[in-house]
Coordinates of N, CA and C in Angstrom, one line a residue:
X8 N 3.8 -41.6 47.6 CA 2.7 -42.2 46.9 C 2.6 -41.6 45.5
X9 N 2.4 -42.3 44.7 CA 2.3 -41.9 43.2 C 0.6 -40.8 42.7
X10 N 1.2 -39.8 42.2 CA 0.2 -39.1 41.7 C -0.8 -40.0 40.9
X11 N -2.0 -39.9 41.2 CA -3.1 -40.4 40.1 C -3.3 -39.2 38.9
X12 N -3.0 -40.4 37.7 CA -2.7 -40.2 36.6 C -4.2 -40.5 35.7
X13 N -5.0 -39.6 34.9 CA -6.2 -39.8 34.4 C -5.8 -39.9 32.7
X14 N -6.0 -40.9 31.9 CA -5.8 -41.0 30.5 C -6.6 -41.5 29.8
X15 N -7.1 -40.3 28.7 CA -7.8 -40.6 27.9 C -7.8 -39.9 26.1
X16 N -8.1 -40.3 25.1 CA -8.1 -40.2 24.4 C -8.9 -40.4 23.4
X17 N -9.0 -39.0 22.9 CA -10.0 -37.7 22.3 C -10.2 -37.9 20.8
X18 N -11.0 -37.8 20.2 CA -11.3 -37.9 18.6 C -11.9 -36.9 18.0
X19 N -11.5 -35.8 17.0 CA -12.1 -34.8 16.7 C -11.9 -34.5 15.2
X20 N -12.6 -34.1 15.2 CA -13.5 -33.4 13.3 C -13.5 -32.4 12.9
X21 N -12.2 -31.7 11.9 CA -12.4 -30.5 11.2 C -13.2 -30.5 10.9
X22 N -14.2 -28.9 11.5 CA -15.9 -28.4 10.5 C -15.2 -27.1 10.5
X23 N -16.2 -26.5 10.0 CA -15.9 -25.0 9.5 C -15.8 -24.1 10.8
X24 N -15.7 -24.5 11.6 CA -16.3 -23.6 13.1 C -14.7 -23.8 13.6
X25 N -14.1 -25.2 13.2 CA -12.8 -25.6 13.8 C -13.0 -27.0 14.4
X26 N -11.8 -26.8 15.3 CA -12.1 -29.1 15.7 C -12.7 -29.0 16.7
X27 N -14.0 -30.1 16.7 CA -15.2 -30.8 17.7 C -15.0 -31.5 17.8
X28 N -15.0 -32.0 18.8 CA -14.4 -33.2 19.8 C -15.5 -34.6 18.9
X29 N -15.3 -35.5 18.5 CA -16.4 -36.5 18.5 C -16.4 -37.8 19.3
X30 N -15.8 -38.3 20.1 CA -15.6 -39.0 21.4 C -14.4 -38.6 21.8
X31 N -14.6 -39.5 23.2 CA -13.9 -39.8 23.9 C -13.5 -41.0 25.1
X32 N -11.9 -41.6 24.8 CA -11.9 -43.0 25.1 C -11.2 -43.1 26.3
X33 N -11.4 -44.2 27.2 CA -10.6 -44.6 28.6 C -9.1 -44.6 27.8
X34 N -8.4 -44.5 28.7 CA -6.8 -45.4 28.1 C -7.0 -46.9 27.8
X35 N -7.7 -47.6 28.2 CA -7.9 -49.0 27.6 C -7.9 -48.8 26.0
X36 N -8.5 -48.0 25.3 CA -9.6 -48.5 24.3 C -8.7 -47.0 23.2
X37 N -7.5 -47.3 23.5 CA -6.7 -46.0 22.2 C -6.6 -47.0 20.7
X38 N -7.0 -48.2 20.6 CA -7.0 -48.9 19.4 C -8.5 -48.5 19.0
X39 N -9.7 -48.6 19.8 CA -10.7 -48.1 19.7 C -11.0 -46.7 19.1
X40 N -10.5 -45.9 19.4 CA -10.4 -44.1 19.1 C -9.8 -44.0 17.5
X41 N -8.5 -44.7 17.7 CA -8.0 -44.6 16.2 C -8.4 -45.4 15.3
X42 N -9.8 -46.6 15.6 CA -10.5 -46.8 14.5 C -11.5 -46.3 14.2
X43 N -12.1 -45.8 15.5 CA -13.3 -44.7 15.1 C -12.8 -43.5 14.2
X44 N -11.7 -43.1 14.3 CA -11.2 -41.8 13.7 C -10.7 -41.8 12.2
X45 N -10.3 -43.0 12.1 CA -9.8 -43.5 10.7 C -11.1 -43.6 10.1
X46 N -11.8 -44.7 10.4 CA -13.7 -45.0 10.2 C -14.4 -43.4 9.5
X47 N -14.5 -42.6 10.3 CA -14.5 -40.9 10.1 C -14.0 -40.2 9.1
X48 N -12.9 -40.3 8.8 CA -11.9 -40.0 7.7 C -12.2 -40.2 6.3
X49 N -12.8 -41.4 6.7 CA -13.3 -42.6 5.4 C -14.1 -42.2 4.6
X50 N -15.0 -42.3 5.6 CA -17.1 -41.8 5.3 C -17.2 -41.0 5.7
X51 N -16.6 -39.7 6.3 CA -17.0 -38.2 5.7 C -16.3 -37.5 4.9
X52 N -14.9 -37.9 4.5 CA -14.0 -37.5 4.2 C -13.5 -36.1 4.8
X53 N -13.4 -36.3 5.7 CA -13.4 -35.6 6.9 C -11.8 -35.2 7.6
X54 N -11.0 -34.6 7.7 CA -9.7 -34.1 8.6 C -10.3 -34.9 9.9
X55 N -9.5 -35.4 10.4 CA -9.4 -35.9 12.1 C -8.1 -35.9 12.7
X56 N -8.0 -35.9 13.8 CA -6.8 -36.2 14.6 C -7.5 -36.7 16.4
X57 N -6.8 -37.9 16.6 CA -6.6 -38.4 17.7 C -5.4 -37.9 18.9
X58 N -6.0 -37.3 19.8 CA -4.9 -36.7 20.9 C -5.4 -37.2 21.7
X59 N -4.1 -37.8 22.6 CA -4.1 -38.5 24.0 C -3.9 -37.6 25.4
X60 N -4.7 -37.7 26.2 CA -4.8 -36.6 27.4 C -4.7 -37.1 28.5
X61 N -4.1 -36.5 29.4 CA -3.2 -36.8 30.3 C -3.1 -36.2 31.1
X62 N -4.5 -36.5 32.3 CA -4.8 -35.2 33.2 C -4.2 -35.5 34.6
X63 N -3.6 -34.6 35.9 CA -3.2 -34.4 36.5 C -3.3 -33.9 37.9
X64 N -5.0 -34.9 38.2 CA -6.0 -34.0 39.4 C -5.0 -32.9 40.5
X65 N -4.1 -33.4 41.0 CA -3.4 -33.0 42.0 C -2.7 -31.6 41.6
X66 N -2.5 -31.4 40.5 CA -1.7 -30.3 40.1 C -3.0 -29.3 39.4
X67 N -4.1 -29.9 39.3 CA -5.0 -29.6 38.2 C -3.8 -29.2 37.1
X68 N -3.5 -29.5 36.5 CA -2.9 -29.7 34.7 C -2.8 -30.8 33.9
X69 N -2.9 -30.6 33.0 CA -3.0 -31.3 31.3 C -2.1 -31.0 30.6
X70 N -1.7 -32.5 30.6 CA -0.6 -32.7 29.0 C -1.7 -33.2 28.0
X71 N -0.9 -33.2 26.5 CA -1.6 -33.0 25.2 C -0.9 -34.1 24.3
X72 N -1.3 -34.9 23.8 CA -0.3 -35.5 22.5 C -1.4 -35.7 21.5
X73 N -0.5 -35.3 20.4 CA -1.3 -35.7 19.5 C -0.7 -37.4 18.5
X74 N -1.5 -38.2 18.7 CA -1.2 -39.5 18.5 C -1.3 -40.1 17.1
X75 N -2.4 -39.2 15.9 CA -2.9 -39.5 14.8 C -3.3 -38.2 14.1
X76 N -3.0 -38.0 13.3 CA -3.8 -37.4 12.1 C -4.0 -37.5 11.1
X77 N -4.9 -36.8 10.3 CA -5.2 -37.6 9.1 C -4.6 -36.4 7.7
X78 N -4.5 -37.0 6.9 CA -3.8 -36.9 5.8 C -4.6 -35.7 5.2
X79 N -5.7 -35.0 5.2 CA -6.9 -34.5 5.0 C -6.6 -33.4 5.4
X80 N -5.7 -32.7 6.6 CA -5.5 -31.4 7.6 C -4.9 -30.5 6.5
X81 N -5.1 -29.7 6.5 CA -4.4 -28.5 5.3 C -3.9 -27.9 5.9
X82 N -2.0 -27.5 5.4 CA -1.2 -27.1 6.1 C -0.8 -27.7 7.3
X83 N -1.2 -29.0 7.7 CA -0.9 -29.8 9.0 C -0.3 -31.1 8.7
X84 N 1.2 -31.4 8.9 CA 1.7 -32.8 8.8 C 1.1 -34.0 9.1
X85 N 1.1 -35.5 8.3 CA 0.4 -36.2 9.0 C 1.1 -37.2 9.5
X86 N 1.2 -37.6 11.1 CA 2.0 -38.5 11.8 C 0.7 -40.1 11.8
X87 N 1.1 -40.9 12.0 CA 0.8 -42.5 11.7 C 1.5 -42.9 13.2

């Protein structure tokens, strides 16, 4: 039987404290996350990055990707 697989994908906001999460999306709705996040970018001018999460009830562990960032990160590459 196949492990149940939980995926979702996270949207967060360099502030001065570090990155806060600003939603969070089903795996349906990852076109949804990366317009909210771009959206964000825009009109706050704001650092974002979108990472896709990939949780693992059975093992309890988490994988991590990071799917988007924004051009805005200092010292941080920006993937598209």
């Amino acid at each position: 039987m196949d492990e149940l697989l939980i995926i979702s994908y996270e949207v967060y906001v360099l502030e001065r404290t570090g990155w806060q999460m600003h939603g969070r999306y089903p795996q349906d709705d990852r076109a949804e996350a990366l317009t909210e996040a771009k959206g964000l970018e825009a009109e706050m001018a704001a650092a974002v990055k979108v990472v896709r999460s990939e949780y693992h009830p059975r093992g309890n562990t988490e994988e991590r990707h990071e799917v988007y960032s924004s051009k805005l990160i200092p010292g941080e590459n920006s993937r598209r």
